[in-house]
CSV table of C-alpha atoms in Angstrom, one decimal:
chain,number,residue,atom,x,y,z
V,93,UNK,CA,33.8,-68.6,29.1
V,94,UNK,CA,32.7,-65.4,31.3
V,95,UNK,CA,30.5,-63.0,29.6
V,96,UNK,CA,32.3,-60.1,31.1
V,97,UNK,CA,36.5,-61.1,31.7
V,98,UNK,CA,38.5,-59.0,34.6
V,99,UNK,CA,42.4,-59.1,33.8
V,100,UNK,CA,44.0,-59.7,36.4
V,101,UNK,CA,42.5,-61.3,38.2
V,102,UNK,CA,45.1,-60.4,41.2
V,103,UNK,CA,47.9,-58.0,41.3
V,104,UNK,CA,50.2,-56.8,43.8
V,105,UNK,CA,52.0,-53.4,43.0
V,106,UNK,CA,54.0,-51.1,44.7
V,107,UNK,CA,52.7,-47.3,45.6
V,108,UNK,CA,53.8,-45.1,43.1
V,109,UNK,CA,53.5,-47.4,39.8
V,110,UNK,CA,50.9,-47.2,37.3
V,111,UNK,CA,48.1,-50.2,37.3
V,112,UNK,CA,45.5,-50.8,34.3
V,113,UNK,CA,42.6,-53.2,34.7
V,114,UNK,CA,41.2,-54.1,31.6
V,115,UNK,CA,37.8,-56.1,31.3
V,116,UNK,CA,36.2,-57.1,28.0
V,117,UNK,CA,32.4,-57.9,27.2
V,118,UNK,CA,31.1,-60.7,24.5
V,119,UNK,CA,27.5,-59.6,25.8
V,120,UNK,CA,27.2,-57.1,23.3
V,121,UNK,CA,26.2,-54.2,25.8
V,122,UNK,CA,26.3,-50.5,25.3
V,123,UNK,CA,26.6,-50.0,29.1
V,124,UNK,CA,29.8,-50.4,31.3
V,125,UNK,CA,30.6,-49.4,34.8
V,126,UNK,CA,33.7,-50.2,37.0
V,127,UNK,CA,32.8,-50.5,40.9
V,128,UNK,CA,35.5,-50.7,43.6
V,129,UNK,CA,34.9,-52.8,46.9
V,130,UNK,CA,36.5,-52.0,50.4
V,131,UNK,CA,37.0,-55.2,53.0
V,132,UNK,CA,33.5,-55.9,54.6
V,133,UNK,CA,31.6,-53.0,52.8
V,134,UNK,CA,29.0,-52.5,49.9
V,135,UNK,CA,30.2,-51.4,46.2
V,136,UNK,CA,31.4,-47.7,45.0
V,137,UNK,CA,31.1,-46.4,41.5
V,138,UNK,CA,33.9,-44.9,39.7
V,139,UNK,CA,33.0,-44.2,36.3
V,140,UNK,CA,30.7,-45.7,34.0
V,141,UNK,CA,30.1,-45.1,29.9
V,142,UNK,CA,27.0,-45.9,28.3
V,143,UNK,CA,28.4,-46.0,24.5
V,144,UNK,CA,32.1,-45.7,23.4
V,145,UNK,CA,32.4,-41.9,23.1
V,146,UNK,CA,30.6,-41.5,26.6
V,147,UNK,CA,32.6,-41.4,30.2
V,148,UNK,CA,30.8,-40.5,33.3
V,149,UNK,CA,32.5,-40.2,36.7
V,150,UNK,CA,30.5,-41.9,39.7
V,151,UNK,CA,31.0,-41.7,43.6
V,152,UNK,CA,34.6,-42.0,43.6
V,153,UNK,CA,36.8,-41.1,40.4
V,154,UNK,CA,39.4,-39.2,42.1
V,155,UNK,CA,43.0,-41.0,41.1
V,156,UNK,CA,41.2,-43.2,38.7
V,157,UNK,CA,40.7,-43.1,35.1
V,158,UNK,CA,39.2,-44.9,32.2
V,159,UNK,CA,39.2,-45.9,28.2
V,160,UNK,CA,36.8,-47.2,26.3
V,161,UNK,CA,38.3,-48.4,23.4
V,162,UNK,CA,35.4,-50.7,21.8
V,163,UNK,CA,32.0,-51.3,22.9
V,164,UNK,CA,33.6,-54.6,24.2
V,165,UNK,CA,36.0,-53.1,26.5
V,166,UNK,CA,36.9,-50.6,29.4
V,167,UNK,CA,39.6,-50.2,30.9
V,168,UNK,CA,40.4,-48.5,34.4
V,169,UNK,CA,43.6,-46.9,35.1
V,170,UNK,CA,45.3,-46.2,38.7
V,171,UNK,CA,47.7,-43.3,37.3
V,172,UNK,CA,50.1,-43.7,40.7
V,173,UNK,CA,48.7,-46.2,42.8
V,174,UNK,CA,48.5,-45.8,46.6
V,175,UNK,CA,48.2,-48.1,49.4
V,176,UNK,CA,44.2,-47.3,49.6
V,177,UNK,CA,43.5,-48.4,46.3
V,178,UNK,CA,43.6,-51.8,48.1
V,179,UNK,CA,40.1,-53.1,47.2
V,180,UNK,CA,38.6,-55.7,45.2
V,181,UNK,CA,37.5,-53.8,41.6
V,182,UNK,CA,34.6,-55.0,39.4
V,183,UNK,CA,33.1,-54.6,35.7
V,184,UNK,CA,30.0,-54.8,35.0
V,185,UNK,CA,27.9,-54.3,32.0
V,186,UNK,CA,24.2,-53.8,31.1
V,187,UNK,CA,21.8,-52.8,28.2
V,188,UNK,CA,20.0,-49.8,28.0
V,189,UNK,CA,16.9,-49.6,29.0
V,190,UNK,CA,14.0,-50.2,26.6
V,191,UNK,CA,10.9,-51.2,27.1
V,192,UNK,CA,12.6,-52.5,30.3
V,193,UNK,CA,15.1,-51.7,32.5
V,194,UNK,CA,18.5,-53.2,32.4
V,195,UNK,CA,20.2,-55.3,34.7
V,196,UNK,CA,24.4,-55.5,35.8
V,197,UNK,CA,26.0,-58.1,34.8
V,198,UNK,CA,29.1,-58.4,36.8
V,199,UNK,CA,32.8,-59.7,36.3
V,200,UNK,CA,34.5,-62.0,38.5
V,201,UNK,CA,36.5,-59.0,40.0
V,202,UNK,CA,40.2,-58.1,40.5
V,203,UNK,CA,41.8,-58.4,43.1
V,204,UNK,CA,44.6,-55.2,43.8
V,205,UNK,CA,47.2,-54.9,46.7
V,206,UNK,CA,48.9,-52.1,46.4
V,207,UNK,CA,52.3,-52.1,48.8
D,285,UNK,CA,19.8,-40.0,43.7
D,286,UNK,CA,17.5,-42.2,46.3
D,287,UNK,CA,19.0,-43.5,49.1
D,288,UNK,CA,18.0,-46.5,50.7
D,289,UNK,CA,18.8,-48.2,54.4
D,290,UNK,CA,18.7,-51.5,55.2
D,291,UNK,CA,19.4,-53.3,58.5
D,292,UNK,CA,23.4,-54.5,59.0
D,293,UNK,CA,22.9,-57.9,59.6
D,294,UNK,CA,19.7,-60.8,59.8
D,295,UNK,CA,19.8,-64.2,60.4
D,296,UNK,CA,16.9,-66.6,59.1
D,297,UNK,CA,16.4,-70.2,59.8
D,298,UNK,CA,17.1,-72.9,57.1
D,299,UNK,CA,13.6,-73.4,55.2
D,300,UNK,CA,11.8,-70.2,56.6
D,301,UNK,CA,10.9,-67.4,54.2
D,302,UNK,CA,13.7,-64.8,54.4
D,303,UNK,CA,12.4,-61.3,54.6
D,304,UNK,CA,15.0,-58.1,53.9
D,305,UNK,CA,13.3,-55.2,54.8
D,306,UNK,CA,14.4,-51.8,52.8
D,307,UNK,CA,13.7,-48.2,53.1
D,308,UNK,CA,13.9,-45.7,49.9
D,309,UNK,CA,11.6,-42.8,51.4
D,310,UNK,CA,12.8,-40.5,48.8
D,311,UNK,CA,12.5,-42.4,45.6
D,312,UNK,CA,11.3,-40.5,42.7
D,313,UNK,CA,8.6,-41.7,40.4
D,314,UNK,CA,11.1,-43.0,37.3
D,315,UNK,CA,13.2,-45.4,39.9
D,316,UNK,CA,12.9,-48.4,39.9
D,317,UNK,CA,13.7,-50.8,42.8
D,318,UNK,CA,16.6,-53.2,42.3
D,319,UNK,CA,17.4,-55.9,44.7
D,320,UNK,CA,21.2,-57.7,44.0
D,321,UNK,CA,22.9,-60.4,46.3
D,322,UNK,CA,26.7,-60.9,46.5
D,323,UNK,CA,28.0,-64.1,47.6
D,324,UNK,CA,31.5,-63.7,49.6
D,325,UNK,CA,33.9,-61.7,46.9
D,326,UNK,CA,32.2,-62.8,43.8
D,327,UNK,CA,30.3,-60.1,41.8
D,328,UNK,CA,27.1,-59.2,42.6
D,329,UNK,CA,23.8,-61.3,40.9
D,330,UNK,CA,20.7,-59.6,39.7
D,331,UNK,CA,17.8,-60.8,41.9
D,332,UNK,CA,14.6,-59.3,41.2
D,333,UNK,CA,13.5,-55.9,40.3
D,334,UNK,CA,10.1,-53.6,40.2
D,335,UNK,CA,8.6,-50.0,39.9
D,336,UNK,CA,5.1,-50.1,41.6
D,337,UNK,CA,3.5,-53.8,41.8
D,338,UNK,CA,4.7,-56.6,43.3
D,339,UNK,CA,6.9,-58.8,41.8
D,340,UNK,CA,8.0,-62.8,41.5
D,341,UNK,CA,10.6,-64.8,39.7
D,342,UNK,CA,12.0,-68.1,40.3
D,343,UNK,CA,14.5,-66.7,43.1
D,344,UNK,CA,12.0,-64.1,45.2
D,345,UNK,CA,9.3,-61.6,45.5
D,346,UNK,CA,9.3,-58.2,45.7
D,347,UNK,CA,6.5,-56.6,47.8
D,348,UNK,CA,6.4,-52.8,47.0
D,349,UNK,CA,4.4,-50.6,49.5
D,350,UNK,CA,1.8,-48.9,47.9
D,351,UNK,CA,3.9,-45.1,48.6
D,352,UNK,CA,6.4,-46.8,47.1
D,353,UNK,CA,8.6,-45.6,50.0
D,354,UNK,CA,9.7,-49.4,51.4
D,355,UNK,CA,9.8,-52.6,49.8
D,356,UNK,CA,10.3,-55.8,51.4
D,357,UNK,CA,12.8,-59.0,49.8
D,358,UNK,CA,11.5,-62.2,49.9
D,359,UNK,CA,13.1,-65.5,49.6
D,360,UNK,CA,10.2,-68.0,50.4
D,361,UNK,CA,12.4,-71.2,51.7
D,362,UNK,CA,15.9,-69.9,52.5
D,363,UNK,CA,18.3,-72.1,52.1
D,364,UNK,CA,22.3,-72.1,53.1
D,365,UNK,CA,23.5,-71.1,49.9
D,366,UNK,CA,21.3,-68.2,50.0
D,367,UNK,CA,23.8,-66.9,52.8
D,368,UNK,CA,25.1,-63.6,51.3
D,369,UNK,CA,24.7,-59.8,51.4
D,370,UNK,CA,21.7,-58.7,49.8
D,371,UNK,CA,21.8,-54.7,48.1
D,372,UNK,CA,18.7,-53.1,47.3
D,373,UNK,CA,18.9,-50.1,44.9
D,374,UNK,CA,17.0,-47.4,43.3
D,375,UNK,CA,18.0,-46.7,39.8
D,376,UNK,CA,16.1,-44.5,37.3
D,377,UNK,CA,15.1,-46.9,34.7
D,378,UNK,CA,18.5,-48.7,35.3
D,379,UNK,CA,21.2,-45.7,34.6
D,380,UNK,CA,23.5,-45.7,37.5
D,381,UNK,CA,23.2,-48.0,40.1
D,382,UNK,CA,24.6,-46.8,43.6
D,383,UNK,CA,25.2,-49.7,46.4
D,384,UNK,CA,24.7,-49.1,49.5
D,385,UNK,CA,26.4,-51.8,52.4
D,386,UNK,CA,23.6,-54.1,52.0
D,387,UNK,CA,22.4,-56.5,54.5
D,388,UNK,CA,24.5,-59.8,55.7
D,389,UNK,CA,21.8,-62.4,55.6
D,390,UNK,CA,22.5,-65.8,57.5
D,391,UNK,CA,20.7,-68.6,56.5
D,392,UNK,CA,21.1,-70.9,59.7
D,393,UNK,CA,20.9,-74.8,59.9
């Protein structure tokens, strides 16, 4: 099984409905981050929370928002989805730094068409 | 936060070291350098990472210019499945880690 589970894994919607991503951890990380991916181009963060009462907006939180009901899960909510929020979304999860810095470890993504 | 360019696109011949050139002029002194590959839609993989000196794992080496202000990638034999966009990132001590477009590396037969 995945260390870090997207669901769904695809979903086609129609503008105007409300979407929720969930993805769940068993890597027992504080850290968690949702990234949204355009067609040919890099990754964009759109919030991230480094314990369960923390939430963080990154490049691109506008129309997006998030829950983090247990250090094992964040969700990402589109409120009213628009045709833009086409992209390929990921999780991704990591440790906080110690005597070391962490590293992402990233979900297998979900896929989201919105009509 | 530190930005960092890389080139579009490079193509690299099955077997020959790989190099992926990246600039990060304005990194501060707590960032580290993190390099991450992404393989057609899956998420990206952790590759290597490093703060001043050079780095090697089992996958590549970091080289890390002495101003800190480059580093160069390097994936000693390339091989096709090394085909895939390659993001280098600077991250203070791993909070927030901003993507930039990355470079499309070809590995060619």
């Amino acid at each position: 099984d995945a260390d870090v589970t997207q669901t769904p894994r695809n979903r086609i919607t129609k503008t105007g409905k409300r979407i929720m991503l969930e993805c769940s951890q068993t890597k027992g990380h504080d850290r968690m981050y949702w990234y949204r991916q355009d067609p040919g181009l890099g990754l964009q963060l759109i919030y991230y929370s480094f314990d369960v009462k923390d939430i963080n907006k990154g490049e691109i939180s506008d129309g997006y928002s998030v829950s983090r009901q247990a250090q094992a899960k964040f969700s990402l909510s589109l409120e009213s989805a628009i045709p833009n929020q086409t992209a390929l979304y990921f999780c991704a999860t990591s440790d906080p730094p110690r005597t070391a810095p962490g590293e992402l470890f990233f979900g297998e993504g979900s896929r989201l068409t919105v009509l | 936060d530190a930005k960092t360019t890389q080139p579009t696109s490079m193509d690299c011949a099955e077997g020959r070291a790989a190099n992926l050139p990246c600039n990060h002029s304005t990194i501060s002194g707590n960032e580290y350098v993190y390099w991450y590959r992404q393989i057609h839609s899956q998420g990206p993989q952790y590759i290597i990472h490093g703060l001043k000196n050079n780095e090697t794992n089992e996958m590549a080496s970091l080289i890390i210019t002495e101003d800190r202000k480059s580093s160069t990638l390097i994936l000693p034999h390339a091989t096709l499945r090394d085909t895939a966009v390659y993001y280098c990132i600077v991250s203070p001590q791993g909070n927030q880690f901003y993507f930039g477009t990355g470079t499309s590396l070809t590995v060619i037969p």
